[in-house]
PDB file of C-alpha atoms in Angstrom:
ATOM      1  CA  TYR Q 124      16.345  11.617  -4.636  1.00 49.00           C
ATOM      2  CA  ILE Q 125      13.243  10.258  -3.056  1.00 51.00           C
ATOM      3  CA  TYR Q 126      11.789   9.379  -6.438  1.00 49.00           C
ATOM      4  CA  GLU Q 127      14.797   7.240  -7.291  1.00 53.00           C
ATOM      5  CA  ARG Q 128      14.422   5.369  -3.926  1.00 51.00           C
ATOM      6  CA  VAL Q 129      10.800   4.761  -4.410  1.00 48.00           C
ATOM      7  CA  SER Q 130      11.007   3.745  -8.032  1.00 48.00           C
ATOM      8  CA  SER Q 131      13.800   1.194  -7.516  1.00 51.00           C
ATOM      9  CA  LEU Q 132      12.523  -2.430  -7.366  1.00 46.00           C
ATOM     10  CA  ARG Q 133      13.075  -4.620  -4.300  1.00 53.00           C
ATOM     11  CA  GLY Q 134      13.671  -8.358  -4.509  1.00 50.00           C
ATOM     12  CA  GLY Q 135      15.581 -10.293  -7.090  1.00 49.00           C
ATOM     13  CA  GLY Q 136      15.683 -13.329  -9.252  1.00 47.00           C
ATOM     14  CA  ALA Q 137      15.347 -15.748  -6.400  1.00 48.00           C
ATOM     15  CA  ALA Q 138      12.123 -14.232  -5.346  1.00 49.00           C
ATOM     16  CA  ALA Q 139      10.116 -17.288  -6.585  1.00 50.00           C
ATOM     17  CA  LEU Q 140      12.046 -19.443  -4.081  1.00 51.00           C
ATOM     18  CA  ASN Q 141      11.609 -17.033  -1.118  1.00 51.00           C
ATOM     19  CA  PRO Q 142       8.517 -17.639   1.044  1.00 55.00           C
ATOM     20  CA  PHE Q 143       8.588 -14.160   2.466  1.00 51.00           C
ATOM     21  CA  PRO Q 144       7.486 -11.047   0.566  1.00 53.00           C
ATOM     22  CA  SER Q 145      10.169  -8.648  -0.554  1.00 51.00           C
ATOM     23  CA  GLY Q 146      11.353  -6.330   2.150  1.00 55.00           C
ATOM     24  CA  TYR Q 147      10.054  -8.609   4.907  1.00 57.00           C
ATOM     25  CA  ASN Q 148      12.298  -8.780   7.958  1.00 61.00           C
ATOM     26  CA  PRO Q 149      11.552 -11.374  10.592  1.00 65.00           C
ATOM     27  CA  PHE Q 150      13.279  -9.388  13.324  1.00 69.00           C
ATOM     28  CA  GLY Q 151      11.082  -6.326  12.709  1.00 77.00           C
ATOM     29  CA  TYR Q 152      11.539  -2.945  11.113  1.00 78.00           C
ATOM     30  CA  ARG Q 153      13.629   0.007  12.190  1.00 83.00           C
ATOM     31  CA  LEU Q 154      14.133   3.620  11.113  1.00 80.00           C
ATOM     32  CA  THR Q 155      16.944   4.153   8.589  1.00 81.00           C
ATOM     33  CA  ASP Q 156      19.219   7.238   8.512  1.00 83.00           C
ATOM     34  CA  PHE Q 157      17.146   8.361   5.468  1.00 81.00           C
ATOM     35  CA  GLY Q 158      13.969   8.085   7.557  1.00 81.00           C
ATOM     36  CA  LYS Q 159      15.617  10.084  10.405  1.00 84.00           C
ATOM     37  CA  GLU Q 160      16.614  12.661   7.782  1.00 83.00           C
ATOM     38  CA  TYR Q 161      12.963  12.932   6.648  1.00 79.00           C
ATOM     39  CA  LEU Q 162      11.833  13.361  10.242  1.00 79.00           C
ATOM     40  CA  ALA Q 163      14.310  16.308  10.670  1.00 78.00           C
ATOM     41  CA  PHE Q 164      12.192  18.405   8.190  1.00 79.00           C
ATOM     42  CA  ASP Q 165       9.961  20.962   9.750  1.00 78.00           C
ATOM     43  CA  GLY Q 166       6.278  19.764   9.643  1.00 78.00           C
ATOM     44  CA  SER Q 167       7.113  16.211   8.787  1.00 76.00           C
ATOM     45  CA  LEU Q 168       5.343  15.034  11.981  1.00 76.00           C
ATOM     46  CA  GLU Q 169       2.009  16.371  10.763  1.00 80.00           C
ATOM     47  CA  SER Q 170       1.799  13.904   7.853  1.00 83.00           C
ATOM     48  CA  ASP Q 171       0.730  10.280   8.374  1.00 84.00           C
ATOM     49  CA  VAL Q 172       4.003   9.026   7.195  1.00 86.00           C
ATOM     50  CA  GLY Q 173       5.965  11.211   9.647  1.00 87.00           C
ATOM     51  CA  ARG Q 174       3.720  10.275  12.529  1.00 88.00           C
ATOM     52  CA  PHE Q 175       4.160   6.592  11.723  1.00 89.00           C
ATOM     53  CA  LEU Q 176       7.936   6.981  11.474  1.00 86.00           C
ATOM     54  CA  SER Q 177       8.114   8.865  14.780  1.00 86.00           C
ATOM     55  CA  THR Q 178       7.028   5.715  16.664  1.00 87.00           C
ATOM     56  CA  LEU Q 179      10.256   3.954  15.356  1.00 87.00           C
ATOM     57  CA  LYS Q 180      12.616   6.717  16.569  1.00 86.00           C
ATOM     58  CA  GLY Q 181      13.623   4.618  19.581  1.00 83.00           C
ATOM     59  CA  GLY Q 182      16.048   2.585  17.483  1.00 81.00           C
ATOM     60  CA  GLN Q 183      14.668  -0.849  18.353  1.00 85.00           C
ATOM     61  CA  ARG Q 184      13.213  -3.167  15.674  1.00 88.00           C
ATOM     62  CA  LYS Q 185       9.509  -3.605  15.894  1.00 89.00           C
ATOM     63  CA  THR Q 186       7.516  -6.389  14.250  1.00 89.00           C
ATOM     64  CA  GLU Q 187       4.292  -5.720  12.345  1.00 88.00           C
ATOM     65  CA  ALA Q 188       2.258  -7.275  15.092  1.00 89.00           C
ATOM     66  CA  VAL Q 189       3.803  -5.036  17.754  1.00 90.00           C
ATOM     67  CA  MET Q 190       3.241  -1.953  15.632  1.00 90.00           C
ATOM     68  CA  LYS Q 191      -0.373  -2.840  15.169  1.00 92.00           C
ATOM     69  CA  GLU Q 192      -0.841  -3.478  18.893  1.00 92.00           C
ATOM     70  CA  GLN Q 193       0.845  -0.098  19.752  1.00 91.00           C
ATOM     71  CA  TRP Q 194      -1.237   1.836  17.185  1.00 91.00           C
ATOM     72  CA  LEU Q 195      -4.434   0.252  18.472  1.00 92.00           C
ATOM     73  CA  GLU Q 196      -3.511   1.622  21.873  1.00 93.00           C
ATOM     74  CA  ILE Q 197      -2.630   4.979  20.366  1.00 91.00           C
ATOM     75  CA  VAL Q 198      -6.145   5.070  18.714  1.00 92.00           C
ATOM     76  CA  ARG Q 199      -7.795   4.158  22.129  1.00 93.00           C
ATOM     77  CA  VAL Q 200      -6.019   7.036  23.974  1.00 93.00           C
ATOM     78  CA  SER Q 201      -5.821   9.797  21.429  1.00 89.00           C
ATOM     79  CA  LYS Q 202      -9.237   9.293  19.613  1.00 83.00           C
ATOM     80  CA  LYS Q 203      -7.869  11.275  16.688  1.00 87.00           C
ATOM     81  CA  GLY Q 204      -8.727  10.717  13.007  1.00 87.00           C
ATOM     82  CA  GLN Q 205      -5.097  10.593  11.995  1.00 88.00           C
ATOM     83  CA  SER Q 206      -4.334   7.818  14.417  1.00 90.00           C
ATOM     84  CA  MET Q 207      -7.248   5.745  13.194  1.00 92.00           C
ATOM     85  CA  ARG Q 208      -6.253   6.325   9.569  1.00 90.00           C
ATOM     86  CA  ILE Q 209      -2.625   5.225  10.326  1.00 89.00           C
ATOM     87  CA  TYR Q 210      -3.922   2.145  12.078  1.00 92.00           C
ATOM     88  CA  ARG Q 211      -6.273   1.190   9.270  1.00 90.00           C
ATOM     89  CA  THR Q 212      -3.607   1.755   6.573  1.00 89.00           C
ATOM     90  CA  LEU Q 213      -0.644   0.373   8.543  1.00 90.00           C
ATOM     91  CA  ASP Q 214       0.197  -2.344   5.994  1.00 90.00           C
ATOM     92  CA  ASP Q 215       0.301   0.144   3.156  1.00 89.00           C
ATOM     93  CA  LEU Q 216       2.409   2.578   5.246  1.00 89.00           C
ATOM     94  CA  ILE Q 217       4.965  -0.128   5.968  1.00 89.00           C
ATOM     95  CA  LYS Q 218       5.089  -1.049   2.272  1.00 88.00           C
ATOM     96  CA  PHE Q 219       5.526   2.555   1.175  1.00 87.00           C
ATOM     97  CA  CYS Q 220       8.217   3.254   3.831  1.00 87.00           C
ATOM     98  CA  LEU Q 221      10.155   0.151   2.828  1.00 87.00           C
ATOM     99  CA  ALA Q 222      10.041   1.087  -0.871  1.00 86.00           C
ATOM    100  CA  ALA Q 223      11.119   4.757   0.077  1.00 84.00           C
ATOM    101  CA  GLY Q 224      13.986   3.526   2.256  1.00 86.00           C
ATOM    102  CA  PHE Q 225      12.620   5.158   5.366  1.00 85.00           C
ATOM    103  CA  ILE Q 226      12.636   1.730   7.257  1.00 86.00           C
ATOM    104  CA  ASP Q 227      14.497  -1.617   6.737  1.00 86.00           C
TER     105      ASP Q 227
END
């Protein structure tokens, strides 16, 4: 099921006319029901994707700038390698989670 979600293409024929990249939401990103289902699995919070998604569990939409600011603060406080890795690869994590359907 996850493979089908990740392999489906986003965007459409009018993509050339759209100034925003596919999947971009000006109001920010939020966790989908599929993302909540992923977090329900035992051990999902130990992965980078799970840890990233757990910061969106509040239900509010967060812009990319807000997420970067929050992850910078998490890195400062926790000083863990996983937090630094998530902060460095935040753009890639957002793209992956959009493609997988974990966030919208």
